[in-house]
Amino acid sequence: MVSRREFIQKSTLASSTILVANSLESFVVIDSVDEDELFDVIIIGGSYAGLSAALTLGRSMCKVLILDSNEPCNRMTPHSHNFLTQDGVAPGQISAKAKEQVLKYETVLYYSTQVEKVDKTANQTFLVHSVEQKKYKAKFVLFATGLKDMLLPIKGYADCWGKSVIHCTYCHGYEQINRTTAILANGDLAFHLLMLASPLTTKLSILTNGQANFTLEQQNIINRKGIKIIETPITELKHKQGQVSEVVFRDNSNLQVEVIYSRPAVIQKSNIPSQLGCELTEQGLLKVDNQQESTIPRVYACGDMTSFRSVATAIATGSAAGRAINAQLCQLDFKS
Amino acid sequence: MNITEILNQAEKPVLLQFFAEWCGPCKMLTRIIDESVEEVTQHVELKRIDVDQEPALSAQFQIRAVPTMVLVNKAGEVLWKHTGIMEIRDLITQISK
Ligand SMILES: Cc1cc2nc3c(=O)[nH]c(=O)nc-3n(C[C@H](O)[C@H](O)[C@H](O)COP(=O)(O)OP(=O)(O)OC[C@H]3O[C@@H](n4cnc5c(N)ncnc54)[C@H](O)[C@@H]3O)c2cc1C
């Protein structure tokens, strides 16, 4: 029998040729899990947070199944920044390396599929259903399904998202230093983004895309700094391959810009945790304790869906969740 | 299809190329092999096996990922097994040993 380790090694050999850029794209794993197999943990979502948890769990010989639909939220962005050792690296490259390292652990399996439903069963296990109608059983479930950005319905916005329409100054602000910058937001959020963008450029304006909604104090500060507020609704972002050049307004006026900061609303990418009964916070994040356990026992969550959005935080909370679940598994083992 | 039938009809060692219709890397490997199919078939008989159509045969050779190539001699012994895409030169080297 060819072990998973051999798979990885062999495919890595193949990847050293000019043909294949990345080892994990050189073959596809066939789902051969027996329906009766009981996993210690099923991780739903195998991006940064899920893989980080799998690394910790795999190193403790936990039987882990990762089910991932491979749609990380940062897939549109060409480079990821502000994560030590991987600054400026393409997101796909970080996750390919992560998968390569994590799947070396013999007890960790990874399948590309989408999870449709999770049921609690009478005997303290969870039944995870995939869209292919396969069922997998586990003692613990860890959600790492991330968030979904509700992109604004403005022509050109989606094309520029992650490239020149940016949600976070920490991730991509440094690359935009001194550029002509617009803050596309209103109220407290606009003021917050304005503060964060101020060290990076003086060429700033605020686009509220409708009536401005600032406190008197905020308004005074904005005026004092000489920053223009444009309230006219936006009809289009003109761009070339995602690089924005011009904002067009409803009255046909326009504004030349090089970068736009915009943080659209987010929702949980998966509503399965809510269906299971997990509570959300007021901000719409999944409520977890300091061990990353949700309000339902043995259901954990990590990454964007619970915490500040960054690759570093996703990896940190994933690692913490892995540790906490393993600790619980060890305790269960010692009791019986 | 079973392995005995395949081997009975073969005059050379058989290269079983396990693939799936839905698998991108499998298509790529097929393209790579097709470009040099004459050279490949000088050394082996090529037999393509769809894992979804032939679950029993796939299980017999413990195929857990595709594409996987298995080189089997007339006696039914597995001489070599490889998962993933590879360069045609490396493949020819393997099957001409
Ligand atoms: C445009 C953009 C640019 C960014 N740039 C940076 C940056 O430069 N630096 C930085 O540190 N951070 C950056 N971030 C933030 C960073 O991408 C996230 O913090 C990080 O991806 C969170 O990781 P995660 O594993 O929690 O979720 P994600 O990476 O979003 O992954 C969630 C995974 O769960 C899977 N999934 C969801 N539902 C299901 C289901 N039902 N079944 C199976 N799988 C499922 C998804 O397919 C996906 O693979 C950026 C974010 C965006 C949107």
CSV table of C-alpha atoms and ligand atoms in Angstrom, one decimal:
chain,number,residue,atom,x,y,z
A,1,MET,CA,0.0,0.0,0.0
A,2,VAL,CA,1.3,3.4,-0.9
A,3,SER,CA,1.3,5.6,2.2
A,4,ARG,CA,0.2,9.2,2.2
A,5,ARG,CA,3.7,10.1,2.9
A,6,GLU,CA,4.9,8.4,-0.3
A,7,PHE,CA,2.2,10.3,-2.2
A,8,ILE,CA,3.5,13.6,-1.0
A,9,GLN,CA,7.1,12.6,-1.6
A,10,LYS,CA,6.5,11.3,-5.0
A,11,SER,CA,4.4,14.3,-6.1
A,12,THR,CA,7.1,16.6,-4.7
A,13,LEU,CA,9.6,14.8,-7.0
A,14,ALA,CA,7.3,15.4,-9.9
A,15,SER,CA,7.1,19.0,-8.9
A,16,SER,CA,10.8,19.5,-9.2
A,17,THR,CA,10.3,19.3,-12.9
A,18,ILE,CA,9.3,22.2,-15.1
A,19,LEU,CA,5.9,20.7,-15.6
A,20,VAL,CA,4.3,21.2,-12.3
A,21,ALA,CA,4.6,24.3,-10.3
A,22,ASN,CA,3.1,23.0,-7.1
A,23,SER,CA,3.1,19.5,-5.8
A,24,LEU,CA,-0.5,19.4,-4.6
A,25,GLU,CA,-1.8,20.1,-8.1
A,26,SER,CA,0.0,17.1,-9.5
A,27,PHE,CA,-2.6,14.6,-8.3
A,28,VAL,CA,-6.1,14.5,-6.7
A,29,VAL,CA,-6.9,12.4,-3.7
A,30,ILE,CA,-9.8,10.0,-4.1
A,31,ASP,CA,-12.1,10.0,-1.2
A,32,SER,CA,-11.9,6.5,0.2
A,33,VAL,CA,-13.0,7.0,3.8
A,34,ASP,CA,-15.2,4.2,5.2
A,35,GLU,CA,-18.4,5.6,6.6
A,36,ASP,CA,-17.8,3.8,9.9
A,37,GLU,CA,-14.4,5.4,10.4
A,38,LEU,CA,-14.5,7.6,13.5
A,39,PHE,CA,-12.2,10.6,13.3
A,40,ASP,CA,-10.9,12.4,16.4
A,41,VAL,CA,-11.6,15.7,14.6
A,42,ILE,CA,-13.2,16.9,11.4
A,43,ILE,CA,-11.9,20.3,10.4
A,44,ILE,CA,-14.3,22.1,8.1
A,45,GLY,CA,-12.4,24.6,6.1
A,46,GLY,CA,-8.7,23.9,5.2
A,47,SER,CA,-7.2,27.3,4.7
A,48,TYR,CA,-4.7,29.0,7.0
A,49,ALA,CA,-6.7,28.5,10.3
A,50,GLY,CA,-7.8,24.9,9.6
A,51,LEU,CA,-4.4,23.8,8.4
A,52,SER,CA,-2.7,25.3,11.4
A,53,ALA,CA,-5.0,23.4,13.7
A,54,ALA,CA,-4.4,20.2,11.6
A,55,LEU,CA,-0.6,20.7,12.1
A,56,THR,CA,-0.9,20.8,15.8
A,57,LEU,CA,-3.3,17.8,15.9
A,58,GLY,CA,-1.4,15.7,13.4
A,59,ARG,CA,1.8,16.1,15.5
A,60,SER,CA,-0.1,14.6,18.4
A,61,MET,CA,-1.2,11.6,16.2
A,62,CYS,CA,-4.9,12.7,16.2
A,63,LYS,CA,-7.0,11.3,13.4
A,64,VAL,CA,-8.0,14.3,11.4
A,65,LEU,CA,-10.1,14.8,8.3
A,66,ILE,CA,-10.0,18.2,6.7
A,67,LEU,CA,-12.9,19.0,4.3
A,68,ASP,CA,-12.3,22.1,2.3
A,69,SER,CA,-14.0,23.8,-0.6
A,70,ASN,CA,-10.9,25.7,-1.4
A,71,GLU,CA,-12.3,29.3,-1.5
A,72,PRO,CA,-10.1,31.3,0.9
A,73,CYS,CA,-11.3,34.9,1.2
A,74,ASN,CA,-8.0,36.4,0.0
A,75,ARG,CA,-7.8,34.4,-3.3
A,76,MET,CA,-8.2,37.6,-5.4
A,77,THR,CA,-5.2,39.3,-3.9
A,78,PRO,CA,-1.9,38.9,-5.7
A,79,HIS,CA,0.3,39.2,-2.6
A,80,SER,CA,-0.2,38.6,1.1
A,81,HIS,CA,1.6,40.9,3.5
A,82,ASN,CA,2.3,41.3,7.2
A,83,PHE,CA,2.9,37.7,8.1
A,84,LEU,CA,6.4,37.0,9.3
A,85,THR,CA,8.5,34.8,6.9
A,86,GLN,CA,5.9,35.1,4.1
A,87,ASP,CA,5.7,38.8,3.6
A,88,GLY,CA,4.8,39.6,-0.1
A,89,VAL,CA,4.2,35.9,-1.0
A,90,ALA,CA,1.2,34.9,-3.1
A,91,PRO,CA,-1.7,33.5,-0.9
A,92,GLY,CA,-1.9,30.3,-3.0
A,93,GLN,CA,1.8,29.7,-2.5
A,94,ILE,CA,1.5,30.1,1.3
A,95,SER,CA,-1.4,27.6,1.4
A,96,ALA,CA,0.3,25.2,-1.0
A,97,LYS,CA,3.3,25.1,1.3
A,98,ALA,CA,1.1,24.7,4.3
A,99,LYS,CA,-0.8,21.8,2.8
A,100,GLU,CA,2.5,20.1,1.8
A,101,GLN,CA,3.8,20.4,5.4
A,102,VAL,CA,0.5,19.4,7.1
A,103,LEU,CA,-0.3,16.4,4.9
A,104,LYS,CA,3.0,14.8,5.6
A,105,TYR,CA,1.5,13.8,8.9
A,106,GLU,CA,0.2,10.3,8.4
A,107,THR,CA,-3.0,10.7,10.5
A,108,VAL,CA,-4.2,13.8,8.6
A,109,LEU,CA,-6.4,13.5,5.5
A,110,TYR,CA,-7.5,16.3,3.2
A,111,TYR,CA,-10.4,16.2,0.8
A,112,SER,CA,-11.7,18.8,-1.5
A,113,THR,CA,-15.4,19.0,-0.9
A,114,GLN,CA,-18.1,21.2,0.5
A,115,VAL,CA,-19.8,20.4,3.8
A,116,GLU,CA,-23.6,20.7,3.7
A,117,LYS,CA,-24.7,19.8,7.2
A,118,VAL,CA,-23.5,18.7,10.5
A,119,ASP,CA,-25.6,16.6,12.9
A,120,LYS,CA,-25.1,15.8,16.6
A,121,THR,CA,-25.7,12.1,17.1
A,122,ALA,CA,-27.0,10.4,20.3
A,123,ASN,CA,-23.7,8.8,21.1
A,124,GLN,CA,-21.7,12.1,21.5
A,125,THR,CA,-20.3,12.1,18.0
A,126,PHE,CA,-20.9,14.4,15.0
A,127,LEU,CA,-22.0,13.4,11.6
A,128,VAL,CA,-20.7,15.6,8.8
A,129,HIS,CA,-22.4,15.5,5.5
A,130,SER,CA,-20.7,16.5,2.3
A,131,VAL,CA,-22.4,17.8,-0.9
A,132,GLU,CA,-21.6,14.4,-2.5
A,133,GLN,CA,-23.9,12.9,0.2
A,134,LYS,CA,-21.0,11.2,1.9
A,135,LYS,CA,-21.1,11.1,5.7
A,136,TYR,CA,-18.1,11.3,8.1
A,137,LYS,CA,-18.0,10.8,11.8
A,138,ALA,CA,-16.0,12.5,14.4
A,139,LYS,CA,-15.7,13.2,18.2
A,140,PHE,CA,-14.9,16.9,17.7
A,141,VAL,CA,-15.7,19.4,14.9
A,142,LEU,CA,-13.6,22.4,14.2
A,143,PHE,CA,-15.0,25.1,12.0
A,144,ALA,CA,-12.5,27.2,10.1
A,145,THR,CA,-14.9,28.3,7.4
A,146,GLY,CA,-14.0,32.0,7.3
A,147,LEU,CA,-16.0,35.1,6.4
A,148,LYS,CA,-17.6,36.3,3.2
A,149,ASP,CA,-17.2,39.9,2.0
A,150,MET,CA,-20.4,41.4,0.7
A,151,LEU,CA,-18.8,43.3,-2.1
A,152,LEU,CA,-20.6,46.6,-3.0
A,153,PRO,CA,-22.7,46.5,-6.1
A,154,ILE,CA,-20.7,49.1,-7.9
A,155,LYS,CA,-19.6,48.5,-11.5
A,156,GLY,CA,-15.8,47.6,-11.4
A,157,TYR,CA,-15.7,47.1,-7.6
A,158,ALA,CA,-15.4,43.3,-7.7
A,159,ASP,CA,-12.7,43.4,-10.3
A,160,CYS,CA,-10.6,45.8,-8.2
A,161,TRP,CA,-11.3,44.0,-4.9
A,162,GLY,CA,-8.0,42.8,-3.2
A,163,LYS,CA,-5.9,44.6,-5.9
A,164,SER,CA,-6.6,48.3,-5.6
A,165,VAL,CA,-9.8,48.3,-3.5
A,166,ILE,CA,-8.4,47.3,-0.2
A,167,HIS,CA,-10.1,46.4,3.1
A,168,CYS,CA,-7.1,46.7,5.4
A,169,THR,CA,-4.1,49.1,5.6
A,170,TYR,CA,-2.0,46.5,7.5
A,171,CYS,CA,-2.3,44.0,4.6
A,172,HIS,CA,-1.7,46.3,1.6
A,173,GLY,CA,-1.3,49.9,2.8
A,174,TYR,CA,2.5,50.0,2.7
A,175,GLU,CA,2.4,49.2,-1.1
A,176,GLN,CA,0.2,52.2,-1.6
A,177,ILE,CA,2.3,54.9,0.1
A,178,ASN,CA,1.9,58.4,-1.2
A,179,ARG,CA,-0.7,57.3,-3.8
A,180,THR,CA,-3.9,59.3,-4.4
A,181,THR,CA,-6.3,57.5,-2.0
A,182,ALA,CA,-10.0,57.5,-1.5
A,183,ILE,CA,-11.8,56.1,1.6
A,184,LEU,CA,-15.0,54.6,0.4
A,185,ALA,CA,-17.0,54.5,3.6
A,186,ASN,CA,-19.2,56.6,5.9
A,187,GLY,CA,-19.4,57.4,9.6
A,188,ASP,CA,-17.2,55.8,12.2
A,189,LEU,CA,-15.8,53.3,9.7
A,190,ALA,CA,-14.7,56.0,7.3
A,191,PHE,CA,-13.1,57.9,10.2
A,192,HIS,CA,-11.3,54.8,11.4
A,193,LEU,CA,-10.0,54.0,7.9
A,194,LEU,CA,-9.0,57.6,7.5
A,195,MET,CA,-6.9,57.5,10.7
A,196,LEU,CA,-5.2,54.3,9.5
A,197,ALA,CA,-4.5,55.7,6.0
A,198,SER,CA,-3.2,59.1,7.2
A,199,PRO,CA,0.4,57.9,8.0
A,200,LEU,CA,0.6,56.4,4.5
A,201,THR,CA,-0.5,59.3,2.3
A,202,THR,CA,-1.6,63.0,2.4
A,203,LYS,CA,-3.6,62.7,-0.9
A,204,LEU,CA,-6.9,61.6,0.7
A,205,SER,CA,-10.6,62.1,0.1
A,206,ILE,CA,-13.7,60.4,1.5
A,207,LEU,CA,-16.4,59.0,-0.6
A,208,THR,CA,-19.6,58.4,1.4
A,209,ASN,CA,-21.6,57.2,-1.6
A,210,GLY,CA,-24.7,59.0,-0.2
A,211,GLN,CA,-25.3,61.5,2.6
A,212,ALA,CA,-22.4,61.9,5.0
A,213,ASN,CA,-22.9,60.7,8.5
A,214,PHE,CA,-20.2,62.0,10.8
A,215,THR,CA,-20.3,63.4,14.3
A,216,LEU,CA,-19.6,67.1,14.7
A,217,GLU,CA,-16.2,66.3,16.2
A,218,GLN,CA,-15.3,64.0,13.3
A,219,GLN,CA,-16.5,66.6,10.8
A,220,ASN,CA,-14.3,69.3,12.4
A,221,ILE,CA,-11.2,67.1,12.3
A,222,ILE,CA,-11.8,66.2,8.7
A,223,ASN,CA,-12.3,69.8,7.8
A,224,ARG,CA,-9.2,70.9,9.7
A,225,LYS,CA,-7.1,68.4,7.8
A,226,GLY,CA,-8.5,69.7,4.6
A,227,ILE,CA,-9.9,66.4,3.5
A,228,LYS,CA,-12.7,66.5,0.9
A,229,ILE,CA,-15.9,64.6,1.4
A,230,ILE,CA,-17.8,63.6,-1.7
A,231,GLU,CA,-21.4,62.5,-1.1
A,232,THR,CA,-22.5,61.9,-4.7
A,233,PRO,CA,-23.4,58.3,-5.3
A,234,ILE,CA,-20.9,56.3,-7.3
A,235,THR,CA,-21.8,54.6,-10.6
A,236,GLU,CA,-18.5,53.0,-11.6
A,237,LEU,CA,-14.9,52.4,-10.8
A,238,LYS,CA,-12.8,52.6,-14.0
A,239,HIS,CA,-9.9,50.3,-13.9
A,240,LYS,CA,-7.4,48.3,-15.9
A,241,GLN,CA,-7.1,44.6,-14.8
A,242,GLY,CA,-8.2,45.6,-11.3
A,243,GLN,CA,-6.0,48.7,-11.0
A,244,VAL,CA,-8.5,51.5,-10.4
A,245,SER,CA,-7.9,54.8,-12.1
A,246,GLU,CA,-11.1,56.8,-11.8
A,247,VAL,CA,-14.3,57.0,-9.8
A,248,VAL,CA,-17.3,58.0,-11.8
A,249,PHE,CA,-20.2,59.6,-10.0
A,250,ARG,CA,-23.9,59.7,-10.8
A,251,ASP,CA,-23.7,63.4,-11.9
A,252,ASN,CA,-21.0,62.3,-14.4
A,253,SER,CA,-18.2,64.0,-12.5
A,254,ASN,CA,-15.2,61.9,-11.7
A,255,LEU,CA,-12.2,61.6,-9.4
A,256,GLN,CA,-8.8,60.2,-10.3
A,257,VAL,CA,-7.6,57.7,-7.7
A,258,GLU,CA,-4.9,55.1,-7.4
A,259,VAL,CA,-6.2,53.2,-4.4
A,260,ILE,CA,-9.5,52.9,-2.5
A,261,TYR,CA,-9.9,51.7,1.1
A,262,SER,CA,-13.3,50.0,1.6
A,263,ARG,CA,-14.4,47.5,4.1
A,264,PRO,CA,-17.7,46.0,3.0
A,265,ALA,CA,-19.9,44.2,5.5
A,266,VAL,CA,-19.1,40.5,6.2
A,267,ILE,CA,-21.2,37.5,7.0
A,268,GLN,CA,-20.2,34.0,8.1
A,269,LYS,CA,-19.2,32.1,5.0
A,270,SER,CA,-21.0,29.0,6.3
A,271,ASN,CA,-24.3,29.0,8.3
A,272,ILE,CA,-23.7,25.4,9.5
A,273,PRO,CA,-22.4,26.5,12.9
A,274,SER,CA,-25.6,28.6,13.4
A,275,GLN,CA,-27.7,25.7,12.3
A,276,LEU,CA,-26.0,23.5,14.9
A,277,GLY,CA,-27.0,26.1,17.5
A,278,CYS,CA,-23.6,27.9,18.0
A,279,GLU,CA,-24.1,31.5,19.1
A,280,LEU,CA,-22.8,34.6,17.3
A,281,THR,CA,-21.4,37.8,18.8
A,282,GLU,CA,-23.0,41.2,18.1
A,283,GLN,CA,-20.4,41.6,15.4
A,284,GLY,CA,-21.5,38.4,13.7
A,285,LEU,CA,-18.5,36.4,14.7
A,286,LEU,CA,-18.8,32.9,16.2
A,287,LYS,CA,-18.8,33.2,20.0
A,288,VAL,CA,-15.9,31.2,21.4
A,289,ASP,CA,-14.2,30.9,24.8
A,290,ASN,CA,-10.5,31.4,25.4
A,291,GLN,CA,-9.9,27.8,24.2
A,292,GLN,CA,-11.7,28.5,20.9
A,293,GLU,CA,-14.6,26.3,21.9
A,294,SER,CA,-18.0,27.5,20.7
A,295,THR,CA,-21.2,27.7,22.8
A,296,ILE,CA,-21.8,24.0,21.9
A,297,PRO,CA,-19.5,21.5,23.6
A,298,ARG,CA,-16.9,19.8,21.4
A,299,VAL,CA,-17.6,22.3,18.5
A,300,TYR,CA,-14.6,24.6,18.1
A,301,ALA,CA,-14.0,27.4,15.7
A,302,CYS,CA,-10.9,29.5,14.6
A,303,GLY,CA,-9.7,32.0,12.1
A,304,ASP,CA,-11.6,34.9,10.5
A,305,MET,CA,-14.9,33.5,11.7
A,306,THR,CA,-14.0,34.2,15.3
A,307,SER,CA,-11.2,36.7,15.3
A,308,PHE,CA,-9.3,39.7,13.8
A,309,ARG,CA,-8.8,39.1,10.1
A,310,SER,CA,-5.2,38.3,9.3
A,311,VAL,CA,-3.2,35.3,8.2
A,312,ALA,CA,-1.1,35.5,11.4
A,313,THR,CA,-4.2,35.6,13.6
A,314,ALA,CA,-5.9,32.7,11.7
A,315,ILE,CA,-2.8,30.6,12.2
A,316,ALA,CA,-2.6,31.6,15.9
A,317,THR,CA,-6.2,30.8,16.7
A,318,GLY,CA,-6.0,27.6,14.6
A,319,SER,CA,-3.0,26.4,16.6
A,320,ALA,CA,-4.8,27.3,19.9
A,321,ALA,CA,-7.9,25.3,18.8
A,322,GLY,CA,-5.7,22.3,17.9
A,323,ARG,CA,-4.0,22.4,21.2
A,324,ALA,CA,-7.3,22.7,23.1
A,325,ILE,CA,-9.0,19.8,21.2
A,326,ASN,CA,-6.0,17.6,21.7
A,327,ALA,CA,-6.0,18.3,25.4
A,328,GLN,CA,-9.6,17.3,25.6
A,329,LEU,CA,-9.0,14.1,23.6
A,330,CYS,CA,-6.1,13.2,26.0
A,331,GLN,CA,-8.3,13.8,29.0
A,332,LEU,CA,-11.1,11.6,27.5
A,333,ASP,CA,-8.5,8.9,26.9
A,334,PHE,CA,-7.3,9.0,30.5
A,335,LYS,CA,-10.8,8.8,31.9
A,336,SER,CA,-12.0,5.7,30.1
B,1,MET,CA,-12.2,-6.0,-16.2
B,2,ASN,CA,-9.7,-7.9,-14.0
B,3,ILE,CA,-6.0,-8.0,-13.9
B,4,THR,CA,-5.7,-11.6,-15.1
B,5,GLU,CA,-7.6,-10.8,-18.3
B,6,ILE,CA,-5.5,-7.8,-18.9
B,7,LEU,CA,-2.2,-9.7,-18.4
B,8,ASN,CA,-3.4,-12.6,-20.6
B,9,GLN,CA,-3.9,-10.4,-23.5
B,10,ALA,CA,-0.6,-8.6,-23.0
B,11,GLU,CA,2.7,-9.4,-24.6
B,12,LYS,CA,4.7,-7.0,-22.6
B,13,PRO,CA,4.6,-5.6,-19.1
B,14,VAL,CA,1.4,-3.5,-18.6
B,15,LEU,CA,1.4,0.1,-17.5
B,16,LEU,CA,-1.9,0.7,-15.8
B,17,GLN,CA,-2.8,4.4,-15.9
B,18,PHE,CA,-5.5,5.0,-13.3
B,19,PHE,CA,-7.4,8.2,-14.0
B,20,ALA,CA,-10.7,10.0,-13.3
B,21,GLU,CA,-12.8,12.0,-15.7
B,22,TRP,CA,-13.0,14.9,-13.3
B,23,CYS,CA,-9.3,15.1,-12.5
B,24,GLY,CA,-7.3,17.9,-14.1
B,25,PRO,CA,-3.8,16.4,-13.5
B,26,CYS,CA,-5.0,13.1,-15.1
B,27,LYS,CA,-5.8,14.9,-18.3
B,28,MET,CA,-2.4,16.5,-18.3
B,29,LEU,CA,-0.7,13.2,-17.8
B,30,THR,CA,-2.7,11.6,-20.6
B,31,ARG,CA,-1.6,14.5,-22.9
B,32,ILE,CA,2.0,14.0,-21.9
B,33,ILE,CA,1.8,10.3,-22.6
B,34,ASP,CA,-0.1,10.7,-25.8
B,35,GLU,CA,2.6,12.9,-27.3
B,36,SER,CA,5.1,10.1,-27.0
B,37,VAL,CA,2.7,7.1,-27.1
B,38,GLU,CA,4.8,5.2,-29.7
B,39,GLU,CA,7.9,5.3,-27.5
B,40,VAL,CA,5.9,4.3,-24.4
B,41,THR,CA,4.3,1.4,-26.1
B,42,GLN,CA,7.6,0.1,-27.4
B,43,HIS,CA,8.3,-0.9,-23.7
B,44,VAL,CA,4.9,-1.6,-22.3
B,45,GLU,CA,1.2,-2.1,-23.1
B,46,LEU,CA,-0.7,0.9,-22.0
B,47,LYS,CA,-4.0,0.3,-20.2
B,48,ARG,CA,-6.1,3.3,-19.1
B,49,ILE,CA,-8.4,2.6,-16.2
B,50,ASP,CA,-11.2,5.0,-15.0
B,51,VAL,CA,-11.3,4.6,-11.2
B,52,ASP,CA,-15.0,5.4,-11.2
B,53,GLN,CA,-15.8,2.7,-13.7
B,54,GLU,CA,-13.5,0.1,-12.3
B,55,PRO,CA,-13.7,0.4,-8.5
B,56,ALA,CA,-12.7,-3.2,-7.9
B,57,LEU,CA,-9.5,-3.0,-9.9
B,58,SER,CA,-8.7,0.3,-8.3
B,59,ALA,CA,-9.1,-1.1,-4.9
B,60,GLN,CA,-6.9,-4.1,-5.7
B,61,PHE,CA,-4.1,-1.7,-6.5
B,62,GLN,CA,-4.9,0.5,-3.5
B,63,ILE,CA,-5.4,3.6,-5.6
B,64,ARG,CA,-6.0,6.5,-3.2
B,65,ALA,CA,-5.1,9.4,-5.6
B,66,VAL,CA,-5.2,9.9,-9.3
B,67,PRO,CA,-3.4,9.9,-11.6
B,68,THR,CA,-1.5,6.8,-10.5
B,69,MET,CA,0.5,4.6,-12.8
B,70,VAL,CA,1.3,1.0,-11.9
B,71,LEU,CA,3.7,-1.1,-13.9
B,72,VAL,CA,2.9,-4.8,-13.7
B,73,ASN,CA,4.9,-7.7,-15.3
B,74,LYS,CA,3.4,-10.7,-17.0
B,75,ALA,CA,3.5,-12.6,-13.7
B,76,GLY,CA,1.3,-10.0,-12.1
B,77,GLU,CA,4.1,-8.5,-9.9
B,78,VAL,CA,4.0,-4.7,-9.3
B,79,LEU,CA,7.3,-3.4,-10.5
B,80,TRP,CA,6.7,0.3,-9.9
B,81,LYS,CA,4.0,2.6,-8.8
B,82,HIS,CA,3.8,6.4,-9.1
B,83,THR,CA,1.2,9.0,-8.1
B,84,GLY,CA,1.1,12.4,-9.8
B,85,ILE,CA,2.2,13.9,-13.0
B,86,MET,CA,5.7,13.2,-14.3
B,87,GLU,CA,7.9,14.2,-17.2
B,88,ILE,CA,7.9,11.8,-20.2
B,89,ARG,CA,11.7,11.3,-20.0
B,90,ASP,CA,11.4,10.1,-16.4
B,91,LEU,CA,8.5,7.8,-17.3
B,92,ILE,CA,10.4,6.2,-20.2
B,93,THR,CA,13.4,5.7,-17.9
B,94,GLN,CA,11.2,3.9,-15.5
B,95,ILE,CA,9.4,1.6,-18.0
B,96,SER,CA,12.5,0.8,-19.9
B,97,LYS,CA,14.5,-0.5,-17.0
C,1,LIG,C1,-8.8,40.7,-0.4
C,1,LIG,C2,-8.2,40.2,0.9
C,1,LIG,C3,-6.8,40.4,1.1
C,1,LIG,C4,-6.2,40.0,2.3
C,1,LIG,N1,-4.8,40.2,2.4
C,1,LIG,C5,-4.2,39.9,3.6
C,1,LIG,C6,-2.8,40.1,3.8
C,1,LIG,O1,-2.1,40.7,2.9
C,1,LIG,N2,-2.3,39.7,5.0
C,1,LIG,C7,-3.0,39.1,5.9
C,1,LIG,O2,-2.4,38.8,7.0
C,1,LIG,N3,-4.3,38.9,5.8
C,1,LIG,C8,-4.9,39.2,4.6
C,1,LIG,N4,-6.3,39.0,4.5
C,1,LIG,C9,-7.0,38.3,5.5
C,1,LIG,C10,-6.7,36.8,5.4
C,1,LIG,O3,-6.9,36.4,4.1
C,1,LIG,C11,-7.7,36.0,6.3
C,1,LIG,O4,-7.5,36.5,7.6
C,1,LIG,C12,-7.4,34.5,6.2
C,1,LIG,O5,-7.6,34.1,5.0
C,1,LIG,C13,-8.3,33.8,7.2
C,1,LIG,O6,-8.1,32.4,7.2
C,1,LIG,P1,-9.2,31.4,7.5
C,1,LIG,O7,-8.6,30.0,7.4
C,1,LIG,O8,-9.9,31.8,8.8
C,1,LIG,O9,-10.3,31.6,6.4
C,1,LIG,P2,-10.2,31.6,4.8
C,1,LIG,O10,-8.8,31.7,4.3
C,1,LIG,O11,-11.3,32.5,4.2
C,1,LIG,O12,-10.6,30.0,4.4
C,1,LIG,C14,-11.9,29.5,4.7
C,1,LIG,C15,-11.9,28.1,4.1
C,1,LIG,O13,-13.1,27.4,4.5
C,1,LIG,C16,-13.6,26.8,3.3
C,1,LIG,N5,-15.1,26.6,3.6
C,1,LIG,C17,-16.0,27.5,3.9
C,1,LIG,N6,-17.2,26.9,4.0
C,1,LIG,C18,-17.0,25.5,3.8
C,1,LIG,C19,-17.9,24.4,3.7
C,1,LIG,N7,-19.2,24.5,4.0
C,1,LIG,N8,-17.3,23.2,3.5
C,1,LIG,C20,-16.0,23.1,3.2
C,1,LIG,N9,-15.1,24.1,3.2
C,1,LIG,C21,-15.6,25.3,3.5
C,1,LIG,C22,-13.4,27.8,2.2
C,1,LIG,O14,-13.5,27.2,0.9
C,1,LIG,C23,-12.0,28.2,2.5
C,1,LIG,O15,-11.0,27.4,1.9
C,1,LIG,C24,-6.9,39.4,3.3
C,1,LIG,C25,-8.3,39.2,3.1
C,1,LIG,C26,-8.9,39.6,1.9
C,1,LIG,C27,-10.4,39.4,1.8
